[in-house]
Short mmCIF file of N, CA and C in Angstrom, two decimals:
data_model
loop_
_atom_site.label_atom_id
_atom_site.label_comp_id
_atom_site.label_asym_id
_atom_site.label_seq_id
_atom_site.Cartn_x
_atom_site.Cartn_y
_atom_site.Cartn_z
N MET A 1 21.71 -23.60 69.76
CA MET A 1 22.51 -23.45 71.41
C MET A 1 23.91 -24.31 71.50
N GLN A 2 24.74 -23.44 71.94
CA GLN A 2 26.26 -24.47 72.26
C GLN A 2 25.48 -25.28 74.09
N LEU A 3 25.86 -25.74 74.34
CA LEU A 3 25.92 -26.47 75.57
C LEU A 3 27.48 -26.66 75.78
N ILE A 4 27.88 -25.87 76.72
CA ILE A 4 29.02 -26.12 76.78
C ILE A 4 29.85 -27.15 78.11
N LEU A 5 30.37 -28.38 78.48
CA LEU A 5 30.18 -29.21 79.66
C LEU A 5 30.94 -28.74 80.72
N SER A 6 31.08 -28.81 82.47
CA SER A 6 31.97 -28.18 82.90
C SER A 6 33.33 -29.62 83.04
N GLU A 7 32.43 -30.77 83.06
CA GLU A 7 33.57 -31.43 83.25
C GLU A 7 33.32 -32.59 82.35
N SER A 8 34.62 -33.49 81.60
CA SER A 8 34.82 -34.44 80.84
C SER A 8 34.00 -35.09 80.32
N SER A 9 33.09 -35.67 81.10
CA SER A 9 32.43 -36.59 81.34
C SER A 9 30.63 -36.03 81.48
N PRO A 10 30.29 -36.51 80.25
CA PRO A 10 28.51 -36.23 80.40
C PRO A 10 28.10 -36.36 81.62
N LEU A 11 27.75 -37.06 82.51
CA LEU A 11 27.64 -37.93 82.99
C LEU A 11 27.48 -36.32 84.71
N ASN A 12 28.48 -35.95 84.53
CA ASN A 12 29.36 -36.04 85.95
C ASN A 12 29.34 -34.09 85.00
N ALA A 13 28.53 -33.18 85.06
CA ALA A 13 28.70 -32.04 84.16
C ALA A 13 28.22 -31.29 84.84
N THR A 14 28.23 -29.80 84.67
CA THR A 14 27.11 -27.86 84.66
C THR A 14 26.69 -27.77 83.27
N TYR A 15 25.93 -28.48 82.70
CA TYR A 15 25.91 -27.71 80.83
C TYR A 15 25.41 -26.07 80.77
N THR A 16 26.00 -25.49 80.04
CA THR A 16 26.24 -23.45 80.47
C THR A 16 25.92 -23.19 78.98
N ASN A 17 25.60 -22.26 78.69
CA ASN A 17 25.60 -21.91 77.29
C ASN A 17 26.08 -21.12 76.99
N GLU A 18 26.85 -20.45 75.85
CA GLU A 18 27.30 -19.30 75.82
C GLU A 18 28.16 -18.57 76.49
N THR A 19 27.13 -18.12 77.69
CA THR A 19 27.45 -16.77 78.69
C THR A 19 27.46 -17.05 79.79
N GLY A 20 27.31 -18.44 79.97
CA GLY A 20 28.32 -19.22 81.35
C GLY A 20 27.17 -18.95 82.07
N GLN A 21 25.80 -19.16 81.07
CA GLN A 21 24.86 -19.19 82.05
C GLN A 21 24.36 -21.30 82.31
N ALA A 22 24.18 -21.58 83.03
CA ALA A 22 23.56 -23.39 83.24
C ALA A 22 22.29 -22.84 83.36
N ILE A 23 22.81 -24.24 82.11
CA ILE A 23 20.82 -24.49 81.65
C ILE A 23 20.59 -25.74 82.66
N TYR A 24 21.00 -27.19 82.76
CA TYR A 24 21.82 -28.27 83.06
C TYR A 24 22.29 -29.07 83.65
N LYS A 25 21.87 -29.85 84.83
CA LYS A 25 22.87 -30.28 85.82
C LYS A 25 22.83 -31.16 85.50
N VAL A 26 23.85 -32.65 85.63
CA VAL A 26 23.97 -34.11 85.24
C VAL A 26 24.90 -34.73 86.88
N ASN A 27 23.96 -34.89 87.52
CA ASN A 27 24.47 -35.55 88.38
C ASN A 27 24.89 -37.38 88.96
N THR A 28 26.00 -38.01 88.62
CA THR A 28 25.45 -39.74 87.90
C THR A 28 26.74 -39.87 89.55
N PRO A 29 26.71 -40.40 90.98
CA PRO A 29 27.10 -40.98 91.70
C PRO A 29 27.61 -42.13 91.65
N ASP A 30 28.93 -42.51 91.81
CA ASP A 30 29.37 -44.50 91.27
C ASP A 30 29.00 -44.88 92.57
N LYS A 31 27.56 -45.67 92.24
CA LYS A 31 27.28 -46.79 93.87
C LYS A 31 27.41 -47.98 93.55
N LEU A 32 28.96 -48.79 95.08
CA LEU A 32 29.83 -49.79 94.55
C LEU A 32 27.87 -51.05 93.88
N PHE A 33 28.33 -52.00 93.43
CA PHE A 33 26.82 -52.87 93.03
C PHE A 33 25.87 -52.12 93.19
N LYS A 34 25.44 -51.39 93.08
CA LYS A 34 23.67 -50.66 92.35
C LYS A 34 24.16 -49.41 91.07
N SER A 35 23.01 -49.88 90.60
CA SER A 35 23.01 -49.48 89.38
C SER A 35 22.74 -47.83 89.73
N PRO A 36 23.82 -47.52 88.69
CA PRO A 36 23.99 -46.30 88.32
C PRO A 36 22.61 -45.01 87.95
N VAL A 37 22.68 -44.27 88.84
CA VAL A 37 21.59 -43.29 88.61
C VAL A 37 22.07 -42.06 88.31
N ALA A 38 21.64 -41.11 86.93
CA ALA A 38 21.85 -39.45 86.67
C ALA A 38 20.78 -39.42 86.98
N THR A 39 21.20 -38.12 88.22
CA THR A 39 19.66 -36.60 88.32
C THR A 39 20.38 -36.56 87.10
N ILE A 40 19.44 -35.65 86.46
CA ILE A 40 19.19 -34.55 85.32
C ILE A 40 18.22 -32.84 86.05
N SER A 41 19.06 -32.07 86.23
CA SER A 41 18.37 -30.33 86.27
C SER A 41 18.46 -29.91 85.76
N HIS A 42 17.63 -28.49 85.18
CA HIS A 42 17.31 -27.99 84.27
C HIS A 42 16.83 -26.53 84.86
N ILE A 43 16.89 -25.82 83.79
CA ILE A 43 17.04 -23.63 84.27
C ILE A 43 15.77 -23.96 84.60
N VAL A 44 15.24 -23.20 85.88
CA VAL A 44 14.02 -23.24 86.21
C VAL A 44 14.21 -21.00 86.92
N PRO A 45 13.70 -20.76 86.03
CA PRO A 45 13.50 -19.22 85.62
C PRO A 45 13.27 -18.63 86.56
N SER A 46 13.75 -18.13 87.50
CA SER A 46 12.72 -16.81 88.34
C SER A 46 12.07 -15.64 88.50
N GLY A 47 11.77 -15.60 86.57
CA GLY A 47 11.56 -13.92 86.38
C GLY A 47 10.94 -13.51 87.01
N VAL A 48 10.36 -12.26 86.77
CA VAL A 48 9.45 -11.51 87.21
C VAL A 48 9.45 -10.64 86.82
N GLN A 49 7.56 -10.67 85.89
CA GLN A 49 7.01 -9.70 84.74
C GLN A 49 7.92 -9.33 83.48
N GLY A 50 8.14 -11.07 83.70
CA GLY A 50 9.36 -11.53 82.02
C GLY A 50 10.58 -11.80 81.98
N LYS A 51 10.66 -10.86 82.92
CA LYS A 51 12.35 -10.54 83.08
C LYS A 51 12.74 -12.17 84.85
N THR A 52 14.42 -12.39 83.17
CA THR A 52 14.97 -13.18 84.42
C THR A 52 16.16 -12.91 84.96
N SER A 53 16.48 -13.44 86.37
CA SER A 53 17.09 -13.01 86.87
C SER A 53 18.39 -13.80 86.98
N LEU A 54 19.46 -13.53 87.18
CA LEU A 54 20.98 -14.27 86.84
C LEU A 54 21.00 -14.96 87.57
N ARG A 55 19.98 -14.71 88.35
CA ARG A 55 19.84 -15.70 90.04
C ARG A 55 19.06 -17.34 89.34
N ASP A 56 19.11 -17.63 88.35
CA ASP A 56 18.00 -18.99 88.36
C ASP A 56 18.11 -19.91 89.09
N GLN A 57 17.26 -20.53 89.23
CA GLN A 57 17.32 -21.95 90.20
C GLN A 57 17.47 -23.33 89.13
N LEU A 58 17.99 -24.48 89.68
CA LEU A 58 17.75 -25.57 88.58
C LEU A 58 17.22 -26.70 89.37
N GLY A 59 15.78 -26.80 88.47
CA GLY A 59 14.71 -27.76 89.59
C GLY A 59 15.27 -29.25 88.60
N HIS A 60 14.26 -30.21 89.11
CA HIS A 60 14.04 -31.25 88.76
C HIS A 60 13.61 -31.69 87.91
N LEU A 61 14.57 -31.99 86.20
CA LEU A 61 13.93 -32.39 85.28
C LEU A 61 13.65 -33.97 85.00
N ALA A 62 14.65 -34.56 85.15
CA ALA A 62 14.93 -36.80 84.51
C ALA A 62 15.51 -37.53 85.58
N GLN A 63 15.13 -38.76 85.23
CA GLN A 63 16.52 -38.84 86.62
C GLN A 63 16.45 -40.64 85.42
N VAL A 64 17.51 -40.72 84.87
CA VAL A 64 17.80 -42.10 84.16
C VAL A 64 18.34 -43.47 84.68
N GLU A 65 17.81 -44.07 85.52
CA GLU A 65 18.49 -45.10 85.32
C GLU A 65 18.91 -46.56 84.44
N TRP A 66 20.23 -46.05 85.22
CA TRP A 66 20.96 -47.62 83.94
C TRP A 66 20.48 -49.23 84.25
N HIS A 67 20.21 -50.08 83.82
CA HIS A 67 20.84 -52.07 84.43
C HIS A 67 20.78 -51.97 82.92
N SER A 68 22.10 -52.83 82.86
CA SER A 68 22.81 -53.49 81.84
C SER A 68 22.38 -54.63 82.27
N LEU A 69 21.14 -55.65 82.75
CA LEU A 69 20.92 -57.14 82.47
C LEU A 69 19.19 -56.49 81.97
N ASN A 70 18.43 -55.86 82.61
CA ASN A 70 17.35 -55.41 82.55
C ASN A 70 16.75 -54.46 81.15
N SER A 71 16.01 -53.46 81.33
CA SER A 71 15.39 -52.96 81.11
C SER A 71 15.80 -51.47 81.58
N SER A 72 16.66 -49.93 81.27
CA SER A 72 16.92 -49.04 81.84
C SER A 72 15.49 -47.85 82.19
N LYS A 73 15.63 -47.64 83.32
CA LYS A 73 14.25 -46.43 83.43
C LYS A 73 14.31 -44.90 82.74
N ILE A 74 13.36 -44.55 82.38
CA ILE A 74 13.45 -42.94 82.36
C ILE A 74 12.63 -42.45 83.07
N ARG A 75 12.70 -41.56 84.32
CA ARG A 75 11.17 -40.79 84.88
C ARG A 75 11.87 -39.55 84.49
N MET A 76 10.70 -39.14 84.31
CA MET A 76 10.55 -37.41 83.84
C MET A 76 9.18 -37.34 83.30
N GLY A 77 8.51 -35.80 83.97
CA GLY A 77 7.40 -35.42 83.32
C GLY A 77 5.86 -36.38 84.59
N GLY A 78 6.47 -36.66 85.64
CA GLY A 78 5.32 -38.33 86.19
C GLY A 78 6.29 -39.16 86.24
N GLU A 79 6.61 -39.25 84.90
CA GLU A 79 5.88 -40.62 84.27
C GLU A 79 7.38 -41.56 84.63
N GLU A 80 6.96 -43.13 84.11
CA GLU A 80 8.37 -44.08 84.07
C GLU A 80 8.27 -44.84 82.69
N ILE A 81 9.20 -44.50 82.14
CA ILE A 81 9.51 -45.00 81.13
C ILE A 81 10.04 -45.95 80.17
N GLU A 82 10.35 -47.69 80.23
CA GLU A 82 10.50 -48.55 80.46
C GLU A 82 12.41 -48.55 78.92
N THR A 83 13.63 -48.58 79.01
CA THR A 83 13.60 -47.91 77.39
C THR A 83 13.98 -48.65 76.61
N GLU A 84 13.98 -50.22 77.42
CA GLU A 84 13.55 -51.19 75.86
C GLU A 84 12.42 -51.01 75.18
N GLY A 85 10.83 -50.71 75.45
CA GLY A 85 9.85 -50.33 75.35
C GLY A 85 9.71 -49.16 74.12
N PHE A 86 10.67 -47.87 74.90
CA PHE A 86 10.54 -46.16 74.18
C PHE A 86 11.75 -46.28 72.93
N PHE A 87 12.75 -47.08 73.27
CA PHE A 87 14.36 -47.21 71.95
C PHE A 87 14.27 -47.84 71.39
N ARG A 88 13.97 -48.81 70.23
CA ARG A 88 15.30 -49.77 68.94
C ARG A 88 15.84 -49.63 68.89
N LYS A 89 16.63 -50.37 68.63
CA LYS A 89 18.32 -50.59 68.38
C LYS A 89 17.78 -50.02 66.37
N ALA A 90 19.38 -49.33 66.70
CA ALA A 90 19.99 -48.89 64.92
C ALA A 90 21.05 -50.25 64.12
N GLY A 91 20.58 -50.50 63.80
CA GLY A 91 21.58 -51.71 62.58
C GLY A 91 22.00 -52.49 62.22
N TRP A 92 22.38 -53.58 62.35
CA TRP A 92 22.90 -55.31 62.50
C TRP A 92 23.20 -55.32 63.92
N GLY A 93 22.85 -56.38 63.87
CA GLY A 93 24.09 -58.03 64.67
C GLY A 93 23.91 -57.20 66.27
N LEU A 94 24.22 -58.34 66.86
CA LEU A 94 23.69 -57.97 68.42
C LEU A 94 24.98 -56.34 69.45
N THR A 95 25.52 -56.21 68.09
CA THR A 95 26.78 -54.95 68.49
C THR A 95 26.37 -53.29 68.22
N ALA A 96 24.73 -54.08 67.53
CA ALA A 96 23.95 -52.16 67.05
C ALA A 96 24.01 -51.43 67.66
N ARG A 97 24.46 -50.50 67.87
CA ARG A 97 24.98 -49.03 68.52
C ARG A 97 23.51 -47.88 68.67
N ASP A 98 23.29 -47.36 67.84
CA ASP A 98 22.51 -47.05 67.64
C ASP A 98 21.42 -46.85 67.80
N ARG A 99 20.55 -45.86 68.50
CA ARG A 99 18.73 -45.95 68.81
C ARG A 99 18.02 -45.01 68.29
N VAL A 100 16.77 -45.79 68.04
CA VAL A 100 15.86 -44.71 68.18
C VAL A 100 14.86 -44.85 68.24
N PHE A 101 14.09 -43.19 68.74
CA PHE A 101 12.85 -42.94 69.16
C PHE A 101 12.74 -41.69 68.40
N THR A 102 11.38 -41.79 69.49
CA THR A 102 9.82 -41.02 68.92
C THR A 102 10.11 -39.97 70.41
N ALA A 103 9.66 -38.57 69.61
CA ALA A 103 9.95 -37.64 70.91
C ALA A 103 8.27 -36.65 70.52
N PRO A 104 8.38 -36.17 71.42
CA PRO A 104 7.11 -34.93 72.00
C PRO A 104 6.45 -34.87 71.06
N ASP A 105 7.40 -34.30 69.54
CA ASP A 105 6.38 -34.02 68.39
C ASP A 105 6.12 -34.15 67.68
N GLY A 106 6.40 -36.56 67.48
CA GLY A 106 5.78 -36.90 66.83
C GLY A 106 7.02 -37.33 66.11
N LYS A 107 8.15 -36.78 65.52
CA LYS A 107 9.21 -37.16 64.75
C LYS A 107 10.03 -38.60 65.12
N GLU A 108 10.50 -39.66 64.65
CA GLU A 108 11.54 -40.16 65.20
C GLU A 108 12.74 -39.34 64.86
N TYR A 109 13.61 -40.36 65.80
CA TYR A 109 15.61 -38.99 65.57
C TYR A 109 16.44 -40.40 66.20
N LYS A 110 17.14 -40.49 65.26
CA LYS A 110 17.75 -41.49 65.81
C LYS A 110 19.61 -40.91 66.52
N TRP A 111 19.98 -41.71 67.78
CA TRP A 111 21.48 -41.04 68.33
C TRP A 111 22.02 -42.46 67.66
N LYS A 112 23.30 -41.84 66.99
CA LYS A 112 24.45 -42.75 66.46
C LYS A 112 25.78 -42.15 66.90
N ILE A 113 25.82 -43.35 68.20
CA ILE A 113 26.95 -43.29 68.99
C ILE A 113 28.18 -43.04 67.68
N GLY A 114 29.32 -42.81 67.79
CA GLY A 114 30.41 -43.04 67.08
C GLY A 114 31.78 -42.82 68.18
N THR A 115 32.99 -42.80 68.16
CA THR A 115 34.41 -43.54 69.38
C THR A 115 34.60 -41.51 69.73
N SER A 116 34.18 -40.47 69.65
CA SER A 116 34.35 -39.09 69.89
C SER A 116 33.19 -38.76 69.65
N SER A 117 32.42 -38.80 69.27
CA SER A 117 31.13 -38.25 69.01
C SER A 117 29.95 -38.51 69.07
N THR A 118 29.11 -38.09 69.16
CA THR A 118 27.63 -38.64 69.34
C THR A 118 26.68 -37.71 68.58
N SER A 119 25.99 -38.08 67.38
CA SER A 119 25.07 -36.93 66.89
C SER A 119 23.37 -37.75 67.27
N LEU A 120 22.49 -36.60 66.79
CA LEU A 120 20.66 -36.78 66.88
C LEU A 120 20.05 -36.15 65.44
N VAL A 121 19.83 -37.23 64.75
CA VAL A 121 19.21 -37.29 63.11
C VAL A 121 17.62 -37.42 63.37
N VAL A 122 16.94 -36.38 62.62
CA VAL A 122 16.00 -37.41 62.21
C VAL A 122 16.17 -38.39 60.83
N ASN A 123 15.45 -39.52 62.12
CA ASN A 123 14.83 -40.41 61.00
C ASN A 123 14.34 -40.68 60.05
N ASP A 124 14.48 -39.61 59.00
CA ASP A 124 13.72 -39.21 58.21
C ASP A 124 14.73 -39.82 56.91
N SER A 125 14.44 -39.84 55.77
CA SER A 125 15.33 -39.35 54.38
C SER A 125 16.13 -38.17 54.62
N THR A 126 16.45 -37.06 54.81
CA THR A 126 16.66 -36.30 55.18
C THR A 126 17.46 -36.68 56.39
N GLY A 127 17.91 -36.91 57.08
CA GLY A 127 19.01 -37.41 58.27
C GLY A 127 19.67 -35.92 58.70
N THR A 128 17.81 -34.99 58.89
CA THR A 128 19.00 -33.63 59.14
C THR A 128 19.53 -33.61 60.76
N ARG A 129 20.86 -33.13 60.65
CA ARG A 129 21.19 -32.71 62.02
C ARG A 129 20.98 -32.20 63.37
N VAL A 130 20.39 -32.55 64.58
CA VAL A 130 19.37 -31.74 65.17
C VAL A 130 20.34 -31.26 66.59
N ALA A 131 21.59 -32.92 66.99
CA ALA A 131 22.63 -32.85 67.54
C ALA A 131 23.63 -33.29 67.62
N LYS A 132 24.42 -32.86 68.66
CA LYS A 132 25.62 -33.54 68.26
C LYS A 132 26.79 -33.16 69.30
N TYR A 133 27.60 -34.58 69.86
CA TYR A 133 28.32 -33.90 71.19
C TYR A 133 29.47 -34.67 70.67
N ARG A 134 30.73 -33.27 70.95
CA ARG A 134 32.07 -33.55 70.57
C ARG A 134 32.56 -33.74 72.24
N SER A 135 33.79 -34.50 72.10
CA SER A 135 34.18 -35.26 73.52
C SER A 135 35.17 -33.66 73.83
N LYS A 136 35.67 -33.78 74.81
CA LYS A 136 36.62 -32.90 74.83
C LYS A 136 37.91 -33.10 74.21
N ASN A 137 38.30 -31.80 73.79
CA ASN A 137 40.33 -32.25 72.75
C ASN A 137 40.65 -31.12 73.12
N TYR A 138 41.72 -31.38 74.20
CA TYR A 138 42.05 -30.19 74.89
C TYR A 138 44.03 -30.15 73.97
N ILE A 139 43.88 -30.68 73.02
CA ILE A 139 45.52 -31.24 72.14
C ILE A 139 45.57 -30.84 71.02
N ILE A 140 44.64 -30.53 70.60
CA ILE A 140 44.44 -30.19 69.26
C ILE A 140 44.11 -28.86 69.16
N ASN A 141 42.90 -28.80 69.87
CA ASN A 141 42.43 -27.28 69.15
C ASN A 141 41.70 -26.00 70.74
N ARG A 142 42.16 -27.32 71.96
CA ARG A 142 41.47 -26.79 73.72
C ARG A 142 40.37 -26.45 73.50
N ARG A 143 39.40 -27.20 73.11
CA ARG A 143 37.99 -27.04 72.97
C ARG A 143 37.52 -27.44 74.41
N PRO A 144 36.69 -27.49 74.73
CA PRO A 144 35.65 -28.42 76.27
C PRO A 144 34.61 -29.35 74.94
N ALA A 145 34.04 -30.32 76.02
CA ALA A 145 33.33 -31.15 75.20
C ALA A 145 32.14 -29.85 75.38
N SER A 146 31.37 -30.48 74.56
CA SER A 146 30.22 -29.60 74.07
C SER A 146 29.19 -30.73 73.28
N LEU A 147 27.62 -29.88 73.59
CA LEU A 147 26.72 -30.65 73.36
C LEU A 147 25.66 -29.12 72.63
N GLU A 148 25.97 -29.75 71.63
CA GLU A 148 25.43 -28.22 70.43
C GLU A 148 24.01 -28.83 68.94
N ILE A 149 22.79 -28.05 69.94
CA ILE A 149 21.30 -28.63 69.60
C ILE A 149 21.55 -27.47 68.41
N SER A 150 20.94 -27.91 67.12
CA SER A 150 20.41 -27.50 66.14
C SER A 150 19.31 -26.77 66.59
N PRO A 151 19.13 -24.78 66.18
CA PRO A 151 17.63 -24.86 65.83
C PRO A 151 16.05 -25.78 65.25
N ALA A 152 16.90 -26.90 64.63
CA ALA A 152 15.82 -28.00 65.12
C ALA A 152 14.87 -28.93 65.38
N GLY A 153 16.28 -27.88 66.68
CA GLY A 153 15.55 -28.68 67.40
C GLY A 153 15.65 -28.35 68.57
N GLU A 154 15.82 -27.41 69.20
CA GLU A 154 15.42 -26.74 70.41
C GLU A 154 13.80 -27.02 71.14
N HIS A 155 13.25 -26.98 70.26
CA HIS A 155 11.56 -27.36 70.90
C HIS A 155 11.52 -28.81 71.67
N ILE A 156 12.43 -29.81 71.77
CA ILE A 156 12.92 -30.73 71.94
C ILE A 156 14.24 -30.73 72.71
N MET A 157 14.70 -29.62 73.40
CA MET A 157 16.59 -29.87 74.34
C MET A 157 15.53 -30.83 75.48
N ASP A 158 15.22 -30.83 75.94
CA ASP A 158 14.98 -31.13 77.74
C ASP A 158 15.56 -33.11 76.83
N MET A 159 14.21 -32.90 75.91
CA MET A 159 14.11 -34.55 75.75
C MET A 159 15.48 -34.75 74.81
N ILE A 160 16.43 -34.08 74.10
CA ILE A 160 17.24 -34.08 73.73
C ILE A 160 18.57 -34.42 74.47
N LEU A 161 18.56 -34.10 75.59
CA LEU A 161 19.39 -34.03 76.81
C LEU A 161 19.00 -35.58 77.10
N VAL A 162 17.80 -35.77 77.89
CA VAL A 162 17.64 -36.97 78.85
C VAL A 162 18.29 -37.93 77.80
N THR A 163 17.71 -38.06 76.82
CA THR A 163 17.86 -39.69 75.74
C THR A 163 19.16 -39.32 75.49
N PHE A 164 20.57 -38.44 75.25
CA PHE A 164 21.32 -38.30 75.23
C PHE A 164 22.49 -39.03 76.58
N ILE A 165 21.82 -38.37 77.23
CA ILE A 165 22.61 -39.09 78.37
C ILE A 165 22.74 -40.45 79.02
N TYR A 166 21.35 -40.98 78.64
CA TYR A 166 21.26 -42.76 78.65
C TYR A 166 22.40 -43.45 77.55
N MET A 167 22.24 -42.19 76.25
CA MET A 167 22.97 -43.18 74.89
C MET A 167 24.42 -42.69 76.04
N GLU A 168 24.13 -41.84 76.47
CA GLU A 168 26.12 -41.76 77.38
C GLU A 168 26.59 -43.29 78.19
N MET A 169 25.40 -43.35 78.84
CA MET A 169 25.44 -44.52 79.91
C MET A 169 25.66 -46.46 79.39
N ILE A 170 25.07 -46.06 77.92
CA ILE A 170 25.35 -47.35 76.70
C ILE A 170 26.53 -47.09 76.54
N ARG A 171 27.51 -45.77 76.04
CA ARG A 171 28.78 -45.98 75.70
C ARG A 171 29.69 -46.06 76.86
N LYS A 172 29.13 -46.12 78.11
CA LYS A 172 29.94 -45.76 79.16
C LYS A 172 30.34 -47.10 79.52
N ASN A 173 28.79 -48.49 79.38
CA ASN A 173 28.55 -49.55 80.11
C ASN A 173 29.44 -50.80 78.39
N GLU A 174 30.20 -50.06 77.42
CA GLU A 174 30.05 -50.58 76.12
C GLU A 174 31.44 -50.98 76.28
N GLU A 175 32.20 -49.25 76.81
CA GLU A 175 33.55 -49.36 77.49
C GLU A 175 34.48 -50.11 78.81
N LYS A 176 33.50 -49.93 79.55
CA LYS A 176 33.69 -51.26 80.22
C LYS A 176 33.68 -52.50 80.02
N LYS A 177 32.86 -53.05 79.17
CA LYS A 177 32.93 -54.36 78.81
C LYS A 177 34.31 -54.53 78.03
N SER A 178 34.39 -53.53 77.34
CA SER A 178 35.92 -53.32 75.89
C SER A 178 37.41 -53.70 76.63
N SER A 179 36.85 -52.95 78.76
CA SER A 179 37.92 -53.21 79.68
C SER A 179 38.50 -54.13 79.51
N ALA A 180 37.21 -55.42 80.07
CA ALA A 180 37.52 -55.57 80.89
C ALA A 180 38.32 -56.96 80.01
N ALA A 181 37.01 -57.24 78.96
CA ALA A 181 37.77 -58.16 77.80
C ALA A 181 38.63 -58.34 77.46
N GLY A 182 39.43 -56.85 76.96
CA GLY A 182 41.04 -57.11 76.94
C GLY A 182 41.48 -57.23 77.70
N ALA A 183 41.62 -56.98 78.90
CA ALA A 183 42.27 -57.50 80.76
C ALA A 183 41.97 -59.10 80.65
N ALA A 184 41.45 -59.85 80.03
CA ALA A 184 41.07 -60.74 80.53
C ALA A 184 42.32 -61.85 79.37
N ALA A 185 41.47 -61.08 78.14
CA ALA A 185 43.30 -61.60 77.35
C ALA A 185 44.12 -61.38 77.95
N GLY A 186 44.60 -60.09 77.78
CA GLY A 186 45.68 -60.44 78.90
C GLY A 186 46.17 -61.01 79.22
N ALA A 187 45.46 -61.46 80.59
CA ALA A 187 45.82 -61.97 81.36
C ALA A 187 45.65 -64.03 80.96
N ALA A 188 45.46 -63.84 79.60
CA ALA A 188 45.14 -64.95 79.90
C ALA A 188 46.68 -65.85 78.63
N THR A 189 46.67 -64.79 77.92
CA THR A 189 48.34 -64.63 77.21
C THR A 189 49.56 -64.21 78.02
N GLY A 190 49.28 -63.79 79.43
CA GLY A 190 50.57 -63.81 79.46
C GLY A 190 50.78 -64.20 80.66
#
């Protein structure tokens, strides 16, 4: 399933399917001096007797509360999960960006963070790709941002989206640090 983002930022967008039906909505207000909290809503069908209405409602799915110094928190399904215990870093050194987690299906998955795309793979010898995020690209092929979920991942789609939002928070935090370091280096030499 391809989810198309209404905005270029995954942290503030409506995710629709190929027909334009809203499936998820993510809202992350900017709060000065407070930890950002992403609220994720998902479609709640309003169908009667197996028929789905085009006026489906969005209901609460999860929240991701970002902390740069302490463990971030994911609230989903009535549980609060500390990200330090849920994810483990994959890769080498202090700059390891990839994260591994175990999904409700009992399998391990790994998010791989790239510069313009992020992908989720099964963390085994097959490395089967389960999801891929592509950032907006209007210069080359006029493509909106999208999150593609393969049939192998559709059974854990909610978990994929929630963990993807956490990964995007990591990316955004790293970009802020990099920009601040660049600005400081420029000021020191200038």
